[in-house]
XYZ file of C-alpha atoms in Angstrom:
656
model
C 49.113 -16.542 -11.089
C 48.282 -19.465 -8.821
C 49.527 -22.918 -7.932
C 48.191 -25.725 -5.726
C 50.104 -28.096 -3.493
C 49.792 -30.475 -0.551
C 50.890 -28.929 2.766
C 53.773 -30.802 4.378
C 54.358 -28.417 7.278
C 54.124 -30.460 10.480
C 50.690 -29.949 12.078
C 49.829 -27.305 9.486
C 49.970 -23.512 9.618
C 49.571 -22.927 13.341
C 51.330 -20.111 15.215
C 55.040 -20.213 14.419
C 54.774 -21.797 10.957
C 52.131 -19.191 10.095
C 54.445 -16.453 11.337
C 57.291 -17.734 9.194
C 54.989 -18.105 6.175
C 53.729 -14.535 6.607
C 57.271 -13.226 7.009
C 58.234 -14.877 3.746
C 55.066 -13.566 2.028
C 55.775 -10.023 3.201
C 59.200 -10.126 1.553
C 57.394 -9.943 -1.813
C 55.582 -6.920 -3.240
C 52.764 -8.934 -4.813
C 49.329 -9.305 -3.268
C 49.228 -12.926 -2.091
C 46.273 -15.056 -1.026
C 46.016 -18.557 0.347
C 42.945 -20.472 -0.808
C 41.434 -23.502 0.935
C 38.153 -24.975 -0.291
C 36.012 -21.925 -1.044
C 37.769 -19.555 1.375
C 40.664 -17.239 0.654
C 42.668 -15.039 3.014
C 45.635 -12.708 2.807
C 48.923 -14.592 3.115
C 50.319 -11.543 4.893
C 48.085 -11.915 7.975
C 49.090 -14.621 10.435
C 45.753 -14.463 12.279
C 43.716 -14.880 9.094
C 46.087 -17.610 7.985
C 45.664 -19.552 11.230
C 41.895 -19.105 11.164
C 41.865 -20.682 7.707
C 42.752 -23.886 9.566
C 45.304 -25.267 7.127
C 46.370 -28.733 8.244
C 49.179 -31.026 7.251
C 48.450 -33.078 4.093
C 45.620 -30.758 2.986
C 45.533 -29.258 -0.516
C 45.741 -25.476 -0.765
C 46.315 -22.904 -3.501
C 48.697 -19.943 -3.413
C 47.514 -17.040 -5.565
C 49.699 -14.005 -6.309
C 49.238 -10.820 -8.306
C 52.127 -8.458 -8.961
C 55.574 -7.973 -10.461
C 57.220 -10.710 -8.409
C 54.273 -13.137 -8.412
C 56.256 -16.016 -9.922
C 59.043 -15.691 -7.355
C 56.525 -15.387 -4.520
C 54.625 -18.520 -5.491
C 57.812 -20.558 -5.964
C 59.118 -19.547 -2.529
C 55.835 -20.024 -0.651
C 55.027 -23.351 -2.307
C 58.551 -24.484 -1.483
C 58.000 -23.662 2.173
C 54.631 -25.417 2.333
C 56.042 -28.576 0.791
C 58.831 -28.930 3.355
C 58.004 -29.230 7.074
C 61.604 -28.443 8.045
C 61.975 -25.226 6.081
C 61.860 -21.954 7.992
C 63.078 -18.391 8.219
C 64.264 -18.821 11.744
C 64.904 -21.775 13.934
C 62.214 -23.049 16.361
C 64.726 -24.716 18.533
C 64.647 -28.324 19.488
C 61.275 -28.589 21.201
C 59.914 -32.097 20.863
C 56.273 -32.453 19.772
C 53.851 -33.724 22.387
C 53.401 -37.457 22.735
C 50.530 -38.924 20.695
C 48.219 -38.967 23.704
C 49.455 -35.741 25.256
C 46.378 -33.770 24.273
C 43.916 -36.127 25.916
C 42.531 -35.433 29.367
C 44.782 -36.964 31.985
C 41.975 -39.148 33.284
C 41.867 -40.955 29.946
C 45.587 -41.571 29.826
C 47.736 -44.158 31.556
C 49.133 -42.719 34.762
C 52.883 -42.795 35.255
C 54.824 -42.002 38.409
C 53.227 -40.832 41.639
C 49.431 -40.693 41.612
C 46.682 -41.331 44.128
C 42.998 -40.689 44.785
C 42.116 -37.169 45.769
C 44.333 -35.530 43.207
C 43.202 -32.700 40.988
C 43.592 -33.704 37.367
C 44.490 -31.696 34.317
C 46.354 -32.154 31.063
C 49.809 -33.717 31.336
C 51.663 -31.098 29.276
C 55.351 -31.535 30.154
C 56.823 -34.669 31.695
C 58.488 -34.896 35.091
C 57.477 -34.527 38.725
C 57.970 -31.666 41.172
C 57.155 -30.588 44.713
C 57.577 -27.049 45.970
C 56.096 -23.901 47.478
C 53.243 -22.271 45.594
C 53.946 -19.044 43.731
C 50.539 -17.701 42.803
C 50.209 -15.670 39.617
C 46.699 -14.196 39.606
C 46.855 -10.689 38.070
C 43.726 -8.561 38.178
C 41.226 -9.065 35.383
C 40.816 -6.223 32.903
C 37.129 -5.525 32.404
C 35.014 -3.867 29.729
C 34.226 -0.254 30.413
C 31.879 -0.029 27.412
C 32.386 3.710 27.643
C 30.745 5.597 24.769
C 32.874 8.232 23.066
C 31.850 11.659 21.967
C 32.261 12.136 18.211
C 35.101 14.636 18.711
C 36.990 12.183 20.968
C 37.147 9.261 18.550
C 40.231 10.394 16.617
C 42.227 10.839 19.826
C 41.109 7.423 21.094
C 42.192 5.774 17.820
C 45.591 7.469 18.164
C 45.852 6.290 21.768
C 45.104 2.720 20.657
C 47.721 2.854 17.908
C 50.284 4.141 20.408
C 49.457 1.286 22.794
C 49.917 -1.259 20.011
C 53.281 0.338 19.183
C 54.261 0.155 22.861
C 53.535 -3.574 22.978
C 55.531 -4.029 19.781
C 58.508 -2.229 21.348
C 58.265 -4.322 24.514
C 58.261 -7.496 22.461
C 61.175 -6.253 20.354
C 63.086 -5.578 23.557
C 62.262 -9.095 24.757
C 63.478 -10.582 21.453
C 66.773 -8.711 21.758
C 67.519 -10.126 25.209
C 70.615 -12.329 25.043
C 69.231 -14.742 27.621
C 66.079 -15.601 25.671
C 66.220 -19.211 24.490
C 66.068 -19.739 20.743
C 62.884 -21.818 21.015
C 61.227 -19.129 23.150
C 62.325 -16.471 20.677
C 60.189 -18.098 17.990
C 57.156 -18.024 20.285
C 57.625 -14.344 21.177
C 58.023 -13.545 17.478
C 54.697 -15.282 16.789
C 53.006 -13.228 19.543
C 54.502 -10.044 18.143
C 53.067 -10.927 14.751
C 49.603 -11.300 16.297
C 50.016 -7.905 18.005
C 50.658 -6.336 14.616
C 48.048 -8.241 12.651
C 45.384 -6.228 10.829
C 42.687 -8.704 11.882
C 43.231 -7.737 15.528
C 44.373 -4.125 15.258
C 41.955 -3.273 12.441
C 39.100 -4.912 14.317
C 39.835 -2.945 17.475
C 40.218 0.336 15.581
C 36.874 -0.253 13.833
C 35.145 -0.665 17.201
C 36.692 2.574 18.485
C 35.594 4.347 15.314
C 32.113 3.081 16.146
C 32.247 5.083 19.367
C 33.487 2.659 22.063
C 36.553 3.163 24.299
C 39.845 1.527 23.269
C 40.120 -0.954 26.167
C 36.668 -2.344 25.467
C 37.449 -2.366 21.746
C 40.575 -4.465 22.255
C 38.739 -6.891 24.530
C 35.949 -7.184 21.974
C 38.276 -7.715 19.003
C 40.471 -10.263 20.769
C 37.464 -12.109 22.193
C 36.004 -12.538 18.715
C 39.246 -13.863 17.238
C 39.910 -16.089 20.258
C 36.380 -17.476 19.976
C 36.992 -18.305 16.314
C 40.131 -20.221 17.256
C 38.416 -21.989 20.150
C 35.733 -23.431 17.874
C 38.204 -25.005 15.452
C 38.704 -28.761 15.515
C 42.500 -28.612 15.612
C 44.109 -28.624 19.095
C 47.055 -26.515 17.926
C 44.711 -23.848 16.607
C 42.472 -24.067 19.692
C 45.524 -23.179 21.763
C 46.071 -19.987 19.753
C 43.006 -18.515 21.472
C 45.172 -18.172 24.593
C 47.840 -16.352 22.564
C 45.332 -13.853 21.156
C 43.909 -13.147 24.617
C 47.414 -12.705 26.034
C 48.298 -10.174 23.333
C 45.008 -8.351 23.877
C 45.778 -8.118 27.590
C 49.157 -6.539 26.890
C 47.579 -3.900 24.639
C 44.977 -3.130 27.306
C 47.671 -2.736 29.937
C 49.549 -0.345 27.667
C 46.330 1.663 27.229
C 45.967 1.820 31.000
C 49.604 2.825 31.468
C 50.347 -0.364 33.366
C 52.698 -3.325 33.078
C 51.590 -6.823 34.019
C 52.699 -8.491 37.209
C 56.009 -10.148 36.339
C 57.663 -13.267 37.676
C 60.998 -11.712 38.615
C 60.446 -12.365 42.329
C 59.684 -16.088 42.052
C 61.825 -18.060 44.491
C 64.090 -20.945 43.551
C 62.205 -24.248 43.386
C 58.722 -22.721 43.362
C 55.708 -24.132 41.546
C 54.110 -21.456 39.377
C 50.311 -21.632 39.794
C 48.113 -19.467 37.585
C 44.574 -19.357 36.283
C 46.082 -18.195 32.991
C 49.529 -17.049 31.915
C 50.672 -15.635 28.625
C 53.528 -17.264 26.742
C 55.289 -13.913 26.627
C 55.233 -13.643 30.420
C 56.552 -17.161 30.860
C 59.252 -16.825 28.195
C 60.641 -13.753 30.014
C 60.487 -15.369 33.457
C 63.539 -16.678 35.343
C 62.793 -20.212 34.145
C 65.727 -21.830 35.940
C 64.058 -21.006 39.261
C 60.713 -22.575 38.335
C 60.309 -26.213 39.424
C 56.883 -26.730 37.850
C 53.930 -25.004 36.169
C 50.224 -25.485 36.927
C 47.653 -23.534 34.964
C 43.875 -23.441 34.687
C 44.003 -22.768 30.948
C 46.024 -24.339 28.166
C 46.783 -27.795 26.898
C 49.610 -29.909 25.553
C 49.820 -27.838 22.361
C 49.758 -24.398 23.987
C 52.839 -22.213 23.928
C 53.113 -22.445 27.706
C 53.453 -26.222 27.349
C 56.004 -25.843 24.560
C 58.127 -23.497 26.670
C 57.918 -25.842 29.664
C 59.016 -28.848 27.592
C 61.857 -26.879 26.026
C 63.235 -26.083 29.473
C 62.523 -29.427 31.097
C 59.918 -28.007 33.506
C 57.098 -30.388 34.541
C 53.699 -28.890 33.742
C 50.021 -29.681 34.245
C 47.615 -27.398 32.402
C 43.887 -27.210 31.766
C 42.802 -27.583 35.401
C 39.973 -25.132 34.836
C 38.452 -23.445 37.893
C 39.961 -26.160 40.070
C 43.229 -24.225 39.917
C 41.658 -21.743 42.331
C 41.713 -24.507 44.951
C 45.500 -24.153 44.912
C 45.458 -20.418 45.535
C 45.745 -20.789 49.309
C 47.918 -23.922 49.317
C 51.402 -23.617 50.798
C 52.980 -26.426 48.799
C 51.913 -28.422 45.788
C 53.048 -31.605 44.062
C 52.527 -32.160 40.347
C 53.041 -35.100 38.023
C 53.597 -33.923 34.460
C 53.328 -37.506 33.181
C 49.823 -38.239 34.498
C 48.336 -34.765 35.011
C 47.865 -35.275 38.766
C 48.182 -32.331 41.156
C 48.145 -32.492 44.978
C 47.543 -29.442 47.167
C 49.499 -29.546 50.434
C 50.355 -33.243 49.904
C 50.407 -35.498 52.961
C 53.561 -37.300 54.037
C 52.902 -40.435 51.984
C 52.304 -38.529 48.749
C 55.211 -36.180 49.374
C 57.531 -39.122 50.019
C 56.501 -40.763 46.737
C 57.167 -37.585 44.826
C 60.489 -36.967 46.514
C 61.577 -40.505 45.695
C 60.639 -40.009 42.042
C 62.443 -36.661 41.942
C 65.529 -38.158 43.564
C 65.597 -40.974 41.019
C 65.288 -38.570 38.067
C 67.943 -36.265 39.475
C 70.262 -39.195 40.102
C 69.930 -40.277 36.484
C 70.550 -36.730 35.300
C 73.546 -36.303 37.595
C 74.934 -39.624 36.476
C 74.871 -38.460 32.880
C 76.248 -35.030 33.792
C 79.393 -36.791 34.948
C 80.066 -37.518 31.277
C 79.962 -33.849 30.220
C 83.733 -33.372 30.172
C 84.664 -36.991 29.500
C 86.634 -37.863 26.376
C 85.240 -41.232 25.268
C 87.607 -43.741 23.678
C 87.384 -47.105 22.019
C 88.966 -50.081 23.720
C 92.124 -49.482 21.631
C 92.391 -45.901 22.918
C 91.039 -44.160 19.806
C 89.102 -40.998 20.737
C 85.466 -40.901 19.628
C 84.399 -37.299 19.148
C 80.830 -36.664 20.315
C 79.834 -33.405 18.632
C 76.704 -31.294 18.218
C 74.387 -30.606 15.298
C 73.406 -26.927 15.399
C 71.961 -24.344 13.040
C 72.607 -20.976 14.677
C 74.936 -19.185 17.070
C 72.135 -19.114 19.647
C 72.561 -22.875 20.079
C 76.236 -22.684 21.063
C 75.658 -22.411 24.820
C 73.383 -25.465 24.969
C 75.895 -27.524 22.994
C 78.830 -26.497 25.197
C 76.814 -27.031 28.366
C 76.102 -30.581 27.200
C 79.802 -31.249 26.664
C 79.951 -31.182 22.857
C 83.392 -31.968 21.475
C 82.975 -29.478 18.656
C 80.351 -29.255 15.945
C 79.801 -32.130 13.549
C 77.183 -30.286 11.514
C 76.579 -26.562 11.276
C 73.593 -26.035 8.975
C 74.300 -22.810 7.105
C 70.898 -22.655 5.410
C 69.326 -21.019 8.466
C 71.712 -18.088 8.029
C 70.287 -17.656 4.534
C 66.639 -18.318 5.416
C 66.381 -15.815 8.238
C 67.343 -12.858 6.053
C 65.257 -11.199 3.370
C 68.414 -10.796 1.271
C 71.344 -13.142 0.749
C 73.790 -12.783 3.675
C 76.963 -10.939 2.810
C 80.413 -12.522 2.771
C 81.361 -10.429 5.824
C 78.314 -11.556 7.798
C 79.038 -15.175 6.951
C 82.722 -14.859 7.851
C 81.789 -13.302 11.194
C 79.302 -16.098 11.914
C 81.710 -18.918 11.054
C 84.518 -17.226 13.018
C 82.313 -16.886 16.103
C 81.494 -20.565 15.837
C 85.149 -21.561 15.492
C 86.243 -19.464 18.467
C 83.431 -20.792 20.657
C 84.498 -24.441 20.245
C 88.286 -24.135 19.870
C 90.327 -26.292 19.845
C 87.626 -28.786 18.782
C 86.753 -29.030 15.109
C 83.747 -27.235 13.675
C 82.350 -28.835 10.507
C 80.376 -26.366 8.429
C 78.076 -27.752 5.759
C 77.909 -25.581 2.674
C 74.510 -24.326 1.645
C 72.112 -27.275 1.521
C 69.169 -25.590 -0.082
C 66.688 -26.658 -2.720
C 63.161 -26.171 -3.987
C 61.844 -27.483 -0.668
C 63.711 -24.783 1.290
C 63.063 -21.261 -0.020
C 65.636 -18.505 0.308
C 65.564 -14.973 -1.015
C 67.575 -14.352 -4.153
C 67.256 -17.831 -5.685
C 64.603 -18.838 -8.195
C 63.997 -22.555 -7.988
C 62.365 -24.516 -10.785
C 59.014 -26.203 -10.388
C 59.973 -29.736 -9.323
C 57.720 -32.732 -8.741
C 60.191 -34.082 -6.166
C 62.581 -31.436 -4.804
C 64.492 -34.098 -2.841
C 65.654 -35.500 -6.182
C 66.153 -32.122 -7.797
C 68.268 -29.001 -7.961
C 69.574 -28.833 -4.425
C 72.718 -28.832 -2.291
C 75.981 -28.943 -4.229
C 74.073 -29.104 -7.520
C 72.560 -25.689 -7.013
C 75.744 -24.210 -5.533
C 77.936 -25.206 -8.465
C 75.375 -23.688 -10.843
C 75.286 -20.465 -8.808
C 78.906 -19.415 -8.106
C 77.588 -15.936 -7.286
C 76.102 -17.530 -4.145
C 78.641 -20.292 -3.569
C 81.863 -18.280 -3.890
C 81.026 -15.705 -1.162
C 80.358 -18.611 1.205
C 83.629 -20.311 0.282
C 85.560 -17.049 0.717
C 83.899 -16.531 4.107
C 84.905 -20.053 5.156
C 88.498 -19.498 4.012
C 88.593 -16.306 6.082
C 87.195 -18.083 9.149
C 89.671 -20.928 8.724
C 92.439 -18.697 10.136
C 91.186 -19.857 13.548
C 92.515 -23.326 12.751
C 89.539 -25.556 13.498
C 87.138 -25.003 10.584
C 86.311 -27.955 8.353
C 83.906 -27.848 5.436
C 81.664 -30.541 3.986
C 79.628 -30.676 0.814
C 76.016 -31.968 0.770
C 74.251 -34.121 -1.820
C 77.432 -35.373 -3.498
C 76.821 -37.961 -6.201
C 80.047 -37.782 -8.215
C 83.775 -37.126 -7.903
C 83.440 -34.322 -10.449
C 81.379 -32.261 -7.999
C 84.204 -32.414 -5.451
C 86.824 -31.485 -8.037
C 84.750 -28.569 -9.302
C 84.383 -27.289 -5.740
C 88.127 -27.582 -5.167
C 88.730 -25.459 -8.250
C 86.334 -22.801 -6.918
C 88.079 -22.862 -3.531
C 91.437 -22.203 -5.191
C 89.861 -19.406 -7.211
C 88.479 -17.859 -4.018
C 91.833 -18.220 -2.246
C 93.489 -16.370 -5.120
C 90.978 -13.551 -4.872
C 91.533 -13.197 -1.120
C 95.298 -13.232 -1.561
C 95.085 -10.535 -4.228
C 92.987 -8.385 -1.898
C 95.375 -8.909 1.004
C 92.643 -10.546 3.099
C 93.931 -13.097 5.649
C 92.725 -16.653 5.027
C 93.706 -20.285 5.554
C 92.870 -23.551 3.849
C 90.501 -26.018 5.482
C 89.925 -29.762 5.389
C 87.262 -30.577 2.805
C 84.861 -33.473 3.326
C 81.593 -34.749 1.906
C 78.290 -35.903 3.276
C 77.433 -39.442 2.308
C 73.683 -39.339 1.789
C 73.057 -40.615 -1.749
C 73.362 -44.231 -2.926
C 75.756 -42.968 -5.605
C 78.116 -41.609 -2.953
C 78.071 -44.955 -1.142
C 78.917 -46.885 -4.294
C 81.814 -44.601 -5.241
C 82.982 -44.041 -1.643
C 86.504 -45.421 -2.341
C 86.978 -42.894 -5.168
C 85.568 -40.045 -3.029
C 87.863 -41.006 -0.167
C 90.879 -40.296 -2.382
C 89.607 -36.740 -2.930
C 88.559 -35.603 0.540
C 89.741 -35.438 4.144
C 86.656 -36.945 5.785
C 83.206 -38.470 5.367
C 80.089 -37.582 7.357
C 77.169 -39.963 6.924
C 73.775 -38.221 6.812
C 71.483 -41.047 7.864
C 68.211 -39.134 7.455
C 68.505 -38.614 3.703
C 70.593 -41.745 3.130
C 67.774 -43.870 4.572
C 65.072 -42.324 2.388
C 67.209 -42.639 -0.750
C 68.283 -46.220 -0.037
C 64.702 -47.251 0.764
C 63.138 -45.144 -2.031
C 60.661 -43.876 0.589
C 59.956 -40.183 1.155
C 60.738 -39.590 4.838
C 57.987 -36.958 4.929
C 55.292 -39.346 3.715
C 53.488 -40.977 6.657
C 52.136 -43.811 4.513
C 55.664 -45.173 3.976
C 57.094 -44.101 7.319
C 57.788 -47.693 8.360
C 60.266 -47.999 5.488
C 62.328 -45.127 6.839
C 64.222 -47.351 9.234
C 67.957 -46.816 9.585
C 68.286 -50.326 11.026
C 67.097 -51.894 7.774
C 69.853 -54.247 6.545
C 70.223 -52.273 3.313
C 70.836 -48.991 5.146
C 73.219 -50.546 7.655
C 75.098 -52.182 4.753
C 75.442 -48.772 3.068
C 76.846 -47.287 6.269
C 79.284 -50.172 6.621
C 80.452 -49.844 2.987
C 81.057 -46.136 3.518
C 82.942 -46.703 6.762
C 85.160 -49.365 5.171
C 86.065 -47.072 2.279
C 86.991 -44.282 4.672
C 88.963 -46.484 7.041
C 90.853 -48.100 4.145
C 91.794 -44.645 2.846
C 92.861 -43.446 6.296
C 90.320 -40.597 6.529
C 87.941 -39.742 9.351
C 84.433 -41.196 9.093
C 81.674 -39.539 11.101
C 77.904 -39.414 11.223
C 75.594 -36.429 11.595
C 72.139 -37.990 11.166
C 69.629 -38.678 13.930
C 70.906 -42.241 14.254
C 74.220 -40.948 15.611
C 72.651 -40.420 19.044
C 70.926 -43.808 19.350
C 72.452 -45.899 22.163
C 71.231 -49.100 20.496
C 73.221 -48.326 17.325
C 76.330 -46.539 18.614
C 78.254 -49.791 19.375
C 77.670 -50.985 15.785
C 78.849 -47.668 14.337
C 81.984 -47.704 16.483
C 82.701 -51.284 15.387
C 82.447 -50.175 11.752
C 85.198 -47.618 12.335
C 83.309 -44.343 12.876
C 85.288 -41.972 15.102
C 82.911 -39.014 15.208
C 79.207 -38.901 16.069
C 77.274 -35.639 15.886
C 73.796 -35.203 17.368
C 71.349 -32.959 19.206
C 72.940 -31.552 22.381
C 70.387 -33.374 24.560
C 71.809 -36.743 23.434
C 75.506 -35.981 23.942
C 76.065 -37.144 27.513
C 74.143 -40.380 26.985
C 76.176 -41.056 23.836
C 79.444 -40.536 25.703
C 78.325 -43.001 28.351
C 77.387 -45.511 25.660
C 80.828 -45.316 24.028
C 82.592 -45.742 27.350
C 80.383 -48.648 28.390
C 81.108 -50.301 25.062
C 84.865 -49.899 25.432
C 84.768 -51.450 28.894
C 82.895 -54.508 27.672
C 85.062 -54.948 24.563
C-alpha cells in the first residue's frame, strides 16, 4: 500500500523531525519506505531519511507492506502534513532569522563591530566579553590496522559494545533532570544516529573486511558526513557535524576514554572550540557560559540551536581562524554581526561593555515584572499565564512569573507514547501541573488531535483538509473510550482546586452539552469506585466562526472562553496558516478577525464569565491594550513573553 502527499514539516525531514518520523515508523510492524523521485529508503533509518533530502513542500510517497500497513500510512502521512505534529516536544527554539545562514560579511552588522575583527556566522544574537575557555580535545586518527582473520569476530563484538556504551551514556544524559526540553530533543536525535544501521552497519562491514574498529567508525562516519555536506540544504549540511560527533563518541568508547568535558568552565567564560558536539554542549553547565565561538557549524547546526535556546551569543563557522583565539586571554563576540575580537583593545571592549550593560538593563527592567500582578485602571486583575505542553516546561514558566497556565496542550502526552496514556498517568500529570502552579488556575485543553496529528490507537480517515475534519471535540465525542479516561483523570486532578478544563474546536452548543453528560457519567463511575474527585470549571476555546456567532448561547453553558487566535484567524480568513502563498492573509489584526474577537469578548462580558486568549497574539504588546479594552482578563503566551506582557498591561493602566 502507498500514498503520496506534500510535506508540510517545517524545513523538511532534518535531524529532529526525522527522528520523530522514524520513532513513529518503528511503532508499526510493517516494512515502510519513503520514496522521493526515483529513490526510496527505509522509513526506520533516520540517517537514510535525512540523506534523502526531503524538503518542505516537496511531494513524497509513503509505502508500507505488512499487517498494519493502513494504520502506518495514515499516521505517517498525518505527521508529514502537519509541521507542528510530533512525538515529543522540541521546546521553544526560534528558527534562525532569514539571513542567519549567510556569511556575516554579507549581512548588515548590528552592535559593536570594527575593522580587524575575525568574522564568522552570526548564529545566536547578543554580545559578550570574557576569558577564553579553550576546548581543543585531541584528534582521533586512523590506525588502519589490518586484522587477522581470527580476530575479526572479537573486533566486531568490541565495536558493538562501544556502540551500546554510547547509547547508555546518551540515555543517562536524557534522564538528567536538568536537561532542557529543547536540548533533550537534540540528544535524542544524536542517539538515533548512534543506533542507525547506516552508521553501525557501515562500520561493522568495514571491520568484517579486516580493518580495526576505530578506523572503521571514522571511515563510516566520514562517508555519511560527506554525503550530508554535499547536499544543498543548510539544515542537512549541518547534520554532518552531528554524524562526526557521534562517530567520535563511539571511537572514544572503543579506546576506553571519555571526551574532555566542560564541567570546569568558569562563570562568564567564552567557550572557544575548533569543533564541539551538540551532546557535549547540551550537557555543559550552560548558565556559566557567556558566549560560544566555534570553527565549525552554522546558524542551522545543533550547537547554534542550543545557544539560541539558552540565550547564549554565538559565532560559528570561523574555520581555521578559530586557532588564532587559542592563545588569547579574553575575547569579545557579536552574535548579531558575526564579529569576533581577540584580546580587544580598550575602545572595542568599552563598546561591547556598553552594549552588554544596555541589554542587561533591559532584561533586569523586565525581570522586575516577574512577581507583579498587573491590573486594569479599575483594579481588575489581568492574569498573564503560560502556554505549555509538558511538565518539563513548568520551571521556565514559573521562572518567568506565569500566573498559572492558560493552555496545557494534552496532545503531547498522547503523542510521546506508543500506546494511549493510561488514566492513572494522565491523572498524575494533571495533578503535578496543578500542584506546581497553585493557587493559580491551570487550564487543561482536552485532546486536540486530528488527522494532521497522529497518535497511536486512533485510526483517522483520509481527509483532504484535516483542519476542517474529524478533530478536537468531534473526534473525542465519537471516541468515548479515549475521551472518558481523560475526563476521569481531570476530575481526579481537580481535587487540588485549581484545575479548569476547556474544549477545542467547538462549533455548537450540543457538543458542550454532550461533554457535560459524559463528565457526569465519569463522576458517577469514580464515586462508585470510591475514587476521590472534584468538579471543575468547564470552558471552550473560541476558534471557529460558528463559535463566534453563537458565543452568547455558549456563554450560558460554560464558565469561561479562551480565544485561540491562531486557528480563529485561519478560519475567519479562509486561509490555511501553513500555506506560505496565503501567509499574508493570516493576520490577526485584520478587521474581520479583530471584530470576531470583540464579538466573543462582548458575549462573555455580558454573561459575566471570564474571557481569555491563548493564541500567539496574546503576547503582542501592540495588541494587548486593545484586548484589555475589549474585556479580556486573561492572556496566555510563551513564557518568554510574560514579563513584557505584564509591563504592557501596567503601562496601559497608568495611561488610562
